[in-house]
PDB file of C-alpha atoms and ligand atoms in Angstrom:
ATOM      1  CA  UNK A 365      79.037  96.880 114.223  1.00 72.00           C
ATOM      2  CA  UNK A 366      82.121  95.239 113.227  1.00 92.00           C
ATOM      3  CA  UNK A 367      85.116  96.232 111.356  1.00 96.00           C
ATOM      4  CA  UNK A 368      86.555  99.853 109.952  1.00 97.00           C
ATOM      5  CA  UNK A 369      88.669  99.825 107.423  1.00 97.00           C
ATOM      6  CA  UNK A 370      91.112 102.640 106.485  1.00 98.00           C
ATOM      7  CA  UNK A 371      90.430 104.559 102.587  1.00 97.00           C
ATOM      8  CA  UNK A 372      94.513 104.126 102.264  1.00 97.00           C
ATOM      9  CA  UNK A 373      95.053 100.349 102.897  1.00 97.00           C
ATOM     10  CA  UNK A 374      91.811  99.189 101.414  1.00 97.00           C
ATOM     11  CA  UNK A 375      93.603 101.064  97.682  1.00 96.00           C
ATOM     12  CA  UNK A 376      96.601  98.787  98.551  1.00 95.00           C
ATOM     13  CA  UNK A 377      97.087  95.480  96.964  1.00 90.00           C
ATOM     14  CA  UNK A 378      97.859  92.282  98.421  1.00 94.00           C
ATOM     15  CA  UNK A 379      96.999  93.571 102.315  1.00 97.00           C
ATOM     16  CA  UNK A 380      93.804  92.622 104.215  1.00 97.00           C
ATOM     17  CA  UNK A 381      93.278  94.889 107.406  1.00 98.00           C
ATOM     18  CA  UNK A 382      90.641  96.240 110.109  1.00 98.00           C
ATOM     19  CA  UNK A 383      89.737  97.676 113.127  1.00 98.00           C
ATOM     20  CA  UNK A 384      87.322  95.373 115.248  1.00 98.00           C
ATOM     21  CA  UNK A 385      84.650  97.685 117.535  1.00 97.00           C
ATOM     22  CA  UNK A 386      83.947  95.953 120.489  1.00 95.00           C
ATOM     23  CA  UNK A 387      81.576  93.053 118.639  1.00 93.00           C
ATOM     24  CA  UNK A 388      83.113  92.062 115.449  1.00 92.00           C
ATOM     25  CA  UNK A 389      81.541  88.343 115.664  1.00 89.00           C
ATOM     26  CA  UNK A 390      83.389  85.380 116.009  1.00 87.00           C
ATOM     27  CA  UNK A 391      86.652  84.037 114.150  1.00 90.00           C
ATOM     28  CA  UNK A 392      88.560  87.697 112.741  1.00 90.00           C
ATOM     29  CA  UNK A 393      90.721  84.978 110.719  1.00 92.00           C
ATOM     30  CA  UNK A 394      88.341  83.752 108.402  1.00 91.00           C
ATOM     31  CA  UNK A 395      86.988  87.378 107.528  1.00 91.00           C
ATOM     32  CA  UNK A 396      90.790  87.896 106.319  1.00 94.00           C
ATOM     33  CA  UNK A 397      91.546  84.541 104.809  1.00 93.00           C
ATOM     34  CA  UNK A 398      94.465  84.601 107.355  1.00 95.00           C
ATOM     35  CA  UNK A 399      95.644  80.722 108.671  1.00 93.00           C
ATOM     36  CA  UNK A 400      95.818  82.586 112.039  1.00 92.00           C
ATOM     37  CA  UNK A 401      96.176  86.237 113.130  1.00 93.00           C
ATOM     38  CA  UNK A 402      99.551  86.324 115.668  1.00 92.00           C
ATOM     39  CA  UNK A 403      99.351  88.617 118.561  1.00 92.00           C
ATOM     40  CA  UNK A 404     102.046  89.570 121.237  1.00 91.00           C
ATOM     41  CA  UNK A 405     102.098  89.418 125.227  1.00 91.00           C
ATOM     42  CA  UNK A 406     101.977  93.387 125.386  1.00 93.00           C
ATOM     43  CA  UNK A 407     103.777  95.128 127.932  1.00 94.00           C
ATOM     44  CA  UNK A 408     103.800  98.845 127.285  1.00 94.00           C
ATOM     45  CA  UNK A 409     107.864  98.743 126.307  1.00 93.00           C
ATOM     46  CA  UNK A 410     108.737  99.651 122.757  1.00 94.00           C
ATOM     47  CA  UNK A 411     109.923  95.789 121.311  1.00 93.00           C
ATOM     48  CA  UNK A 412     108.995  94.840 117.774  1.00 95.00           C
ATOM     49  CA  UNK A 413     108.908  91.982 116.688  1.00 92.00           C
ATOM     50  CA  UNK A 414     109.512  89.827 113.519  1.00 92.00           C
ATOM     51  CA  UNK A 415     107.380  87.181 113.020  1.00 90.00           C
ATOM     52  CA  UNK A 416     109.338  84.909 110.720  1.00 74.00           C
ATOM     53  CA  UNK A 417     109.045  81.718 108.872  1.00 58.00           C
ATOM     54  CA  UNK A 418     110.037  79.882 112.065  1.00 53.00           C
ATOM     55  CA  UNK A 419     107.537  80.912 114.180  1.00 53.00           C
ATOM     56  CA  UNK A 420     104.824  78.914 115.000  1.00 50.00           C
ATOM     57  CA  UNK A 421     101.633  80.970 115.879  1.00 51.00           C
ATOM     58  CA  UNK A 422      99.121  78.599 117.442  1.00 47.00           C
ATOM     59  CA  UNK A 423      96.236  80.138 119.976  1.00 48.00           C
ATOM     60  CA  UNK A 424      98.993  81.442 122.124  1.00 53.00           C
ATOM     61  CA  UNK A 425     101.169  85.029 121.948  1.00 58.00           C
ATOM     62  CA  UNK A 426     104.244  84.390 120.657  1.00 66.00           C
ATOM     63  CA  UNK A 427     106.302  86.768 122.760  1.00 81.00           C
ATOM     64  CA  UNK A 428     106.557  90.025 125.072  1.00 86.00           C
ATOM     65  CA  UNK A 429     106.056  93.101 122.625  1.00 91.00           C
ATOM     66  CA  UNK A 430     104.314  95.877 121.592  1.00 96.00           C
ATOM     67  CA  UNK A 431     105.066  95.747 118.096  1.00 97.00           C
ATOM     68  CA  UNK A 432     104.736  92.861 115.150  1.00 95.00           C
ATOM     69  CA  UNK A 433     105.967  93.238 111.394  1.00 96.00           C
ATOM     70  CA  UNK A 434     106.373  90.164 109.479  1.00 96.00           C
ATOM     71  CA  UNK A 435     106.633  89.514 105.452  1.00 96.00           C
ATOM     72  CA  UNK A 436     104.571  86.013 105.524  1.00 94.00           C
ATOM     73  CA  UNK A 437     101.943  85.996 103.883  1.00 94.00           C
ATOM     74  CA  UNK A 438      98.356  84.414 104.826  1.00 94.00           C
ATOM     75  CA  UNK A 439      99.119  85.171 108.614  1.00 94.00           C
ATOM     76  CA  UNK A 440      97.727  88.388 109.831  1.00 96.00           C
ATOM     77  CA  UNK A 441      99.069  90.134 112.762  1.00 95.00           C
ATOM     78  CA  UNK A 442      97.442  91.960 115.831  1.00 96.00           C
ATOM     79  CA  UNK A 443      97.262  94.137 118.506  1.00 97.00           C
ATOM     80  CA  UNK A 444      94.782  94.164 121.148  1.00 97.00           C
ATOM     81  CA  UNK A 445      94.241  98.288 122.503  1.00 97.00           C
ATOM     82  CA  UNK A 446      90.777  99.283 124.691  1.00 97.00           C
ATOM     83  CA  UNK A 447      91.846 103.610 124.288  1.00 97.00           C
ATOM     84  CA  UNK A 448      95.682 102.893 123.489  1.00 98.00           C
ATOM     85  CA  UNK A 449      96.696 103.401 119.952  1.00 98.00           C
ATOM     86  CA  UNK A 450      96.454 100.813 117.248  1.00 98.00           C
ATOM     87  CA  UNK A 451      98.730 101.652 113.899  1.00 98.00           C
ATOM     88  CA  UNK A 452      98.824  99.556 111.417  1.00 98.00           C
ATOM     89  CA  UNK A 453     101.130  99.576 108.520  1.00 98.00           C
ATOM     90  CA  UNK A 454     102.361  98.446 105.003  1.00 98.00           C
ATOM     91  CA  UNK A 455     104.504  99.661 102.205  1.00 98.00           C
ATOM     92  CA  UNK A 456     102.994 100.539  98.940  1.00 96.00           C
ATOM     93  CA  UNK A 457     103.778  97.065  97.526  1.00 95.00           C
ATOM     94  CA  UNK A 458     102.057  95.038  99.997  1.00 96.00           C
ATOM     95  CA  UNK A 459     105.355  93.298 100.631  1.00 97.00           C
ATOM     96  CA  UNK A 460     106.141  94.014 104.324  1.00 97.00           C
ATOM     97  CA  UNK A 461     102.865  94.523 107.530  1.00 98.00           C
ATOM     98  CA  UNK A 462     103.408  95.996 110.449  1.00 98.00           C
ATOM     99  CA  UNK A 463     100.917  96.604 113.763  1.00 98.00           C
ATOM    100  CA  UNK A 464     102.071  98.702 116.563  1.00 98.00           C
ATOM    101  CA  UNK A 465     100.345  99.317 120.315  1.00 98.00           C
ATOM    102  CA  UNK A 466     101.240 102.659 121.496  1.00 98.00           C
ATOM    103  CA  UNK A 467      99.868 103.598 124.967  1.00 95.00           C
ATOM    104  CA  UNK A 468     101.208 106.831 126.234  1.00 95.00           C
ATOM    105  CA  UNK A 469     104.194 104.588 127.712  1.00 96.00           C
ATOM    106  CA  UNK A 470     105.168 103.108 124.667  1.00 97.00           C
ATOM    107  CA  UNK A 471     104.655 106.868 122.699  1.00 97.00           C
ATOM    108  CA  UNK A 472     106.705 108.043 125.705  1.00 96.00           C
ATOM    109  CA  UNK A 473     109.398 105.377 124.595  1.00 96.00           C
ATOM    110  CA  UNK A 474     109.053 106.440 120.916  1.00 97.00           C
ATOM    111  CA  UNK A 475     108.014 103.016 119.815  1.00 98.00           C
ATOM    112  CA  UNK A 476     106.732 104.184 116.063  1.00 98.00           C
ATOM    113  CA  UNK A 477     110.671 105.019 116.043  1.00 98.00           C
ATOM    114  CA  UNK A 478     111.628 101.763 116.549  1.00 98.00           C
ATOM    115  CA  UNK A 479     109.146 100.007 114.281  1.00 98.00           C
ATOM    116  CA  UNK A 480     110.245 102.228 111.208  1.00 98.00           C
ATOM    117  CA  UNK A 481     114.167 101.152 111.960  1.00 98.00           C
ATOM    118  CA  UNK A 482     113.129  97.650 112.100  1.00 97.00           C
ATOM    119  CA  UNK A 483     111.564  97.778 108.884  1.00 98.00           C
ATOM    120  CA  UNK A 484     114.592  99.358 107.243  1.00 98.00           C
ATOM    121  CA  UNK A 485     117.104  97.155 108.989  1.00 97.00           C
ATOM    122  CA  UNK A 486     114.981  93.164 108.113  1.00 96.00           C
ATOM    123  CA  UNK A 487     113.244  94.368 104.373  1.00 97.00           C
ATOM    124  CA  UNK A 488     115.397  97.553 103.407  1.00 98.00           C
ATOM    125  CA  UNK A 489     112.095  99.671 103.391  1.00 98.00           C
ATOM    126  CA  UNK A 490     112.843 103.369 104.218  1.00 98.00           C
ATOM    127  CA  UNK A 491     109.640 105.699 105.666  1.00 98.00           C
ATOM    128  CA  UNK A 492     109.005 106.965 102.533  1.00 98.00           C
ATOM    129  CA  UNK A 493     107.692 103.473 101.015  1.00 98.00           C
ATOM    130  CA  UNK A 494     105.446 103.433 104.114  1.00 98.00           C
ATOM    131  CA  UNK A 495     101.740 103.756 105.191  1.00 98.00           C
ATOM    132  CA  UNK A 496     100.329 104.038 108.395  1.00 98.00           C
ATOM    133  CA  UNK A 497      96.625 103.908 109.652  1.00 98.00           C
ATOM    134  CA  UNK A 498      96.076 105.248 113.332  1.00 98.00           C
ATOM    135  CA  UNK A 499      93.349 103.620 114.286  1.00 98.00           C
ATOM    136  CA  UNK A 500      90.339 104.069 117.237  1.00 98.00           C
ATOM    137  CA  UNK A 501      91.906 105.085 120.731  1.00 98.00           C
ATOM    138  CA  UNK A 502      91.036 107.784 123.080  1.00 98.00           C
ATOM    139  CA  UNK A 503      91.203 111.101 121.476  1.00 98.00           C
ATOM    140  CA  UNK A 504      92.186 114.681 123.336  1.00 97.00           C
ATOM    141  CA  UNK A 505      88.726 115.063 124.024  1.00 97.00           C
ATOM    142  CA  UNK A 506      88.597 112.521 126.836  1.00 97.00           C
ATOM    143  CA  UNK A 507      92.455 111.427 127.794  1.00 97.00           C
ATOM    144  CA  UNK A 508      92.840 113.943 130.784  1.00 96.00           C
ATOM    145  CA  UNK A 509      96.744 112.955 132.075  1.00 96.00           C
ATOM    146  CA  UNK A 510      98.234 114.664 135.310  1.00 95.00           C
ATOM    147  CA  UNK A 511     101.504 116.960 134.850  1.00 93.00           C
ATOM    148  CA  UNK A 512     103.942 114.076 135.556  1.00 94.00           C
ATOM    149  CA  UNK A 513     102.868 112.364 131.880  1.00 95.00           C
ATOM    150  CA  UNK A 514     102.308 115.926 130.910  1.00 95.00           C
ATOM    151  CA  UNK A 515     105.648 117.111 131.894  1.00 94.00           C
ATOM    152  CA  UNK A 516     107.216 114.124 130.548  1.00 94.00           C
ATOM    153  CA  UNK A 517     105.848 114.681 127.026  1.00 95.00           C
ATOM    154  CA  UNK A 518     106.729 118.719 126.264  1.00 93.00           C
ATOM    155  CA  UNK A 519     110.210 118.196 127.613  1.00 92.00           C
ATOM    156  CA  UNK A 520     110.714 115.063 124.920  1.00 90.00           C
ATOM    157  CA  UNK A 521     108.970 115.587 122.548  1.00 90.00           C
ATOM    158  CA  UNK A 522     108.968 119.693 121.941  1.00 85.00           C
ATOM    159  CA  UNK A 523     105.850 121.398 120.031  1.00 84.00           C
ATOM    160  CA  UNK A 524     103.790 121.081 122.890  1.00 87.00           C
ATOM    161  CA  UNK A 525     100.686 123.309 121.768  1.00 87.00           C
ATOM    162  CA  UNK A 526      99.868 120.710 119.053  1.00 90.00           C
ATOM    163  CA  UNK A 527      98.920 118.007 121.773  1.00 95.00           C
ATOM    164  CA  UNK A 528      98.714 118.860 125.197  1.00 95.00           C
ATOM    165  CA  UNK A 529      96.075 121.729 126.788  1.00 95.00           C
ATOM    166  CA  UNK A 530      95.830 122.362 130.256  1.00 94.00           C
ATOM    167  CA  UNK A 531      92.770 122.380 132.153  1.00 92.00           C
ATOM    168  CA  UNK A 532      91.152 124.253 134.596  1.00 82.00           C
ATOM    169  CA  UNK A 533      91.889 121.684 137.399  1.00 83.00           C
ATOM    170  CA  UNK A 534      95.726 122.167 136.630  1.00 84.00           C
ATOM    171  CA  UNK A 535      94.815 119.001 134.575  1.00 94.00           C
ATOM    172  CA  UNK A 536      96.542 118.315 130.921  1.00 96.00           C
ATOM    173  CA  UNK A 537      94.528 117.097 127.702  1.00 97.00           C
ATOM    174  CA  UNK A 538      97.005 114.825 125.729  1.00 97.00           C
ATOM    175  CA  UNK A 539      96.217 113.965 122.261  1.00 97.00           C
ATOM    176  CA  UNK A 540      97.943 110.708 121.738  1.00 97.00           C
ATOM    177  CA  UNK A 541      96.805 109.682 118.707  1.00 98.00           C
ATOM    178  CA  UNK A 542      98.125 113.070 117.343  1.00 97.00           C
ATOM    179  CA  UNK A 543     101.597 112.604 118.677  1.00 96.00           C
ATOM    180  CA  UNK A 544     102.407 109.241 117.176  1.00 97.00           C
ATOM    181  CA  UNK A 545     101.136 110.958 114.058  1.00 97.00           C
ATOM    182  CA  UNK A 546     103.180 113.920 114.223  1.00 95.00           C
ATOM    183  CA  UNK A 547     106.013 110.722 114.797  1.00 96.00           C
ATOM    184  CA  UNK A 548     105.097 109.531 111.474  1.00 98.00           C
ATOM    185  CA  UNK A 549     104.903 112.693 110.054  1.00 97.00           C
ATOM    186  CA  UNK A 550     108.238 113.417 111.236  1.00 96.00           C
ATOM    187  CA  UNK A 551     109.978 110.458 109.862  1.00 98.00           C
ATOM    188  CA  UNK A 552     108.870 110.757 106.593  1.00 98.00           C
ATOM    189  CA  UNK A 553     106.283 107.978 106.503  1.00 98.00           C
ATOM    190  CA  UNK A 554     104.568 108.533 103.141  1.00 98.00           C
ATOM    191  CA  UNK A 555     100.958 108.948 103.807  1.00 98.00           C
ATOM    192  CA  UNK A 556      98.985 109.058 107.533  1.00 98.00           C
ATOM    193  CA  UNK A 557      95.668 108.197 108.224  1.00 98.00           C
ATOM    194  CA  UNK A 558      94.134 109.252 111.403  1.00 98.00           C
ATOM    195  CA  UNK A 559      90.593 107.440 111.863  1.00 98.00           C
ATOM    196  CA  UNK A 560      89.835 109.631 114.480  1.00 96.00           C
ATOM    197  CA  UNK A 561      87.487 107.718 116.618  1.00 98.00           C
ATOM    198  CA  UNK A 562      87.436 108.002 120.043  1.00 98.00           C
ATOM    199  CA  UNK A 563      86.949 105.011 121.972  1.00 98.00           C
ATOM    200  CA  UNK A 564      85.583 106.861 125.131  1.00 98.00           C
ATOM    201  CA  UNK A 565      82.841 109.058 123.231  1.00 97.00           C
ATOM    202  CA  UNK A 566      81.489 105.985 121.205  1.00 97.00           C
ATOM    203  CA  UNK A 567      80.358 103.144 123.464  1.00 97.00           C
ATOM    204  CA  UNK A 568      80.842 101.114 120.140  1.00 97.00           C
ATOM    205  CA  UNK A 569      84.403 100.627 121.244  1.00 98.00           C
ATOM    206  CA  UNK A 570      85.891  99.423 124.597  1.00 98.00           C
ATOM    207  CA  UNK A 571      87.230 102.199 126.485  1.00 98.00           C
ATOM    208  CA  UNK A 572      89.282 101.560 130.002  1.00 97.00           C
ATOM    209  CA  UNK A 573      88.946 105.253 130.858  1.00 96.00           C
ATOM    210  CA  UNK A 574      84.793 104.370 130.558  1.00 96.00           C
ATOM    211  CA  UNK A 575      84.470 101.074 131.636  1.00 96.00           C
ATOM    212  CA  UNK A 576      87.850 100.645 134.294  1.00 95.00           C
ATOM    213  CA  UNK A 577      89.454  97.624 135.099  1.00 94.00           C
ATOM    214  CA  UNK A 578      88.775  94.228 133.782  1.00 94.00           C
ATOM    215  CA  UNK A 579      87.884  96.220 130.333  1.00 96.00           C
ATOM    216  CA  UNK A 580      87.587  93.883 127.037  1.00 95.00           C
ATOM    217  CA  UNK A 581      89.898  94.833 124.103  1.00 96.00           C
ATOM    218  CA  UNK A 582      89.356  95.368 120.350  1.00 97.00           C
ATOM    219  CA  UNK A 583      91.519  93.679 117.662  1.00 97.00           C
ATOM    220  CA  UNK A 584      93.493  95.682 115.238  1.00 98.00           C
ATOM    221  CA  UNK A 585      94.799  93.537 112.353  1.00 98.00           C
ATOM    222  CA  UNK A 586      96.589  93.231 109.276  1.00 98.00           C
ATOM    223  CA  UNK A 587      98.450  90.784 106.846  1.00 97.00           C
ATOM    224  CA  UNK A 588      99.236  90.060 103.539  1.00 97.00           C
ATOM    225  CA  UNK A 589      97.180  87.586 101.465  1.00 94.00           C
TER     226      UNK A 589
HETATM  227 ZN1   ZN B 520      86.405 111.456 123.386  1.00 56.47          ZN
END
């Protein structure tokens, strides 16, 4: 056990990255070579955030967010998920990171939308210079949602067939890590790579929908080095 790494970012230069399972053993920053690995308060919105050359990262969370992308290099950045969706991203120089939590509130809120137009507007990168890495989170097999969440999803988002599937039980299957792909997809991100792990089927991961409240997180992380 420990970390998975994604075929497209490991070919990158300059970018260190991986997906913790639910034991990676202890200190994630000196398996990067990072000085520290920043990490936000999450909240479920759809706020990115720039880590700059100001901020200091220390042991605490710099701020409320969902989203991090930074161009400093030797810091990683993180985002803690336990079956919400962990992207990670970088452009094909290695100049610019980015790490995203996406639970079905913050897909609901299009937050993948908001990263890519923060990217564009602080380093002038458009979609098309951009990879992105969905990592582990709970797949359609196992995220059962009731019609509210279902409802909410094929009237935004259109294309319904490709991610939700009703059930027997008047019960919807939503395939979340599919949607914020098909939101990559969409916007022209260059390449997407789906792990396609589900943290529910393999107890290797920590899975809220298995293990209910007071559920440990895994660590998604990237930086430039
Ligand atoms: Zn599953």
């Amino acid at each position: 056990m420990g970390w998975i790494k994604s075929t497209i970012l490991s070919s990158l230069p300059g970018v260190a990255h991986g997906f913790a399972d639910r034991d990676p053993g202890l200190n994630p920053e000196g398996v990067f070579g990072f000085t520290g690995i920043a990490r936000l308060n999450q909240v479920h919105g759809n706020q990115v955030f720039v880590l700059g050359e100001r901020i200091g990262i220390g042991g605490g969370r710099v701020a409320d967010g969902d989203a991090i992308v930074t161009s400093r290099r030797g810091i990683g950045i993180g985002v803690s998920t336990a079956d919400c969706v962990p992207v990670l991203l970088t452009d094909h120089g290695g100049s610019v990171a980015g790490a995203v939590h996406a639970g079905w509130r913050g897909t609901a809120l299009r937050i993948l939308d908001s990263v890519l137009e923060k990217i564009d507007e602080e380093y002038g990168l458009k979609p098309g210079d951009l990879n992105a890495v969905i990592g582990p989170s709970v797949g359609m097999c196992c995220y059962e949602v009731g019609a509210d969440v279902a409802t909410l999803f094929r009237d935004g988002f259109g294309d319904s067939d490709e991610y939700l599937l009703e059930t027997d039980s008047c019960k919807y299957m939503l395939d979340l890590p599919g949607i914020n792909r098909s939101a990559l997809v969409k916007a022209g991100v260059a390449n997407v790579e789906v792990l396609g792990v589900c943290t529910k089927c393999n107890p290797n991961f920590f899975s809220y929908r298995r293990e209910g409240k007071g559920v440990g997180s895994q660590l998604s992380v990237i930086g430039l080095v």
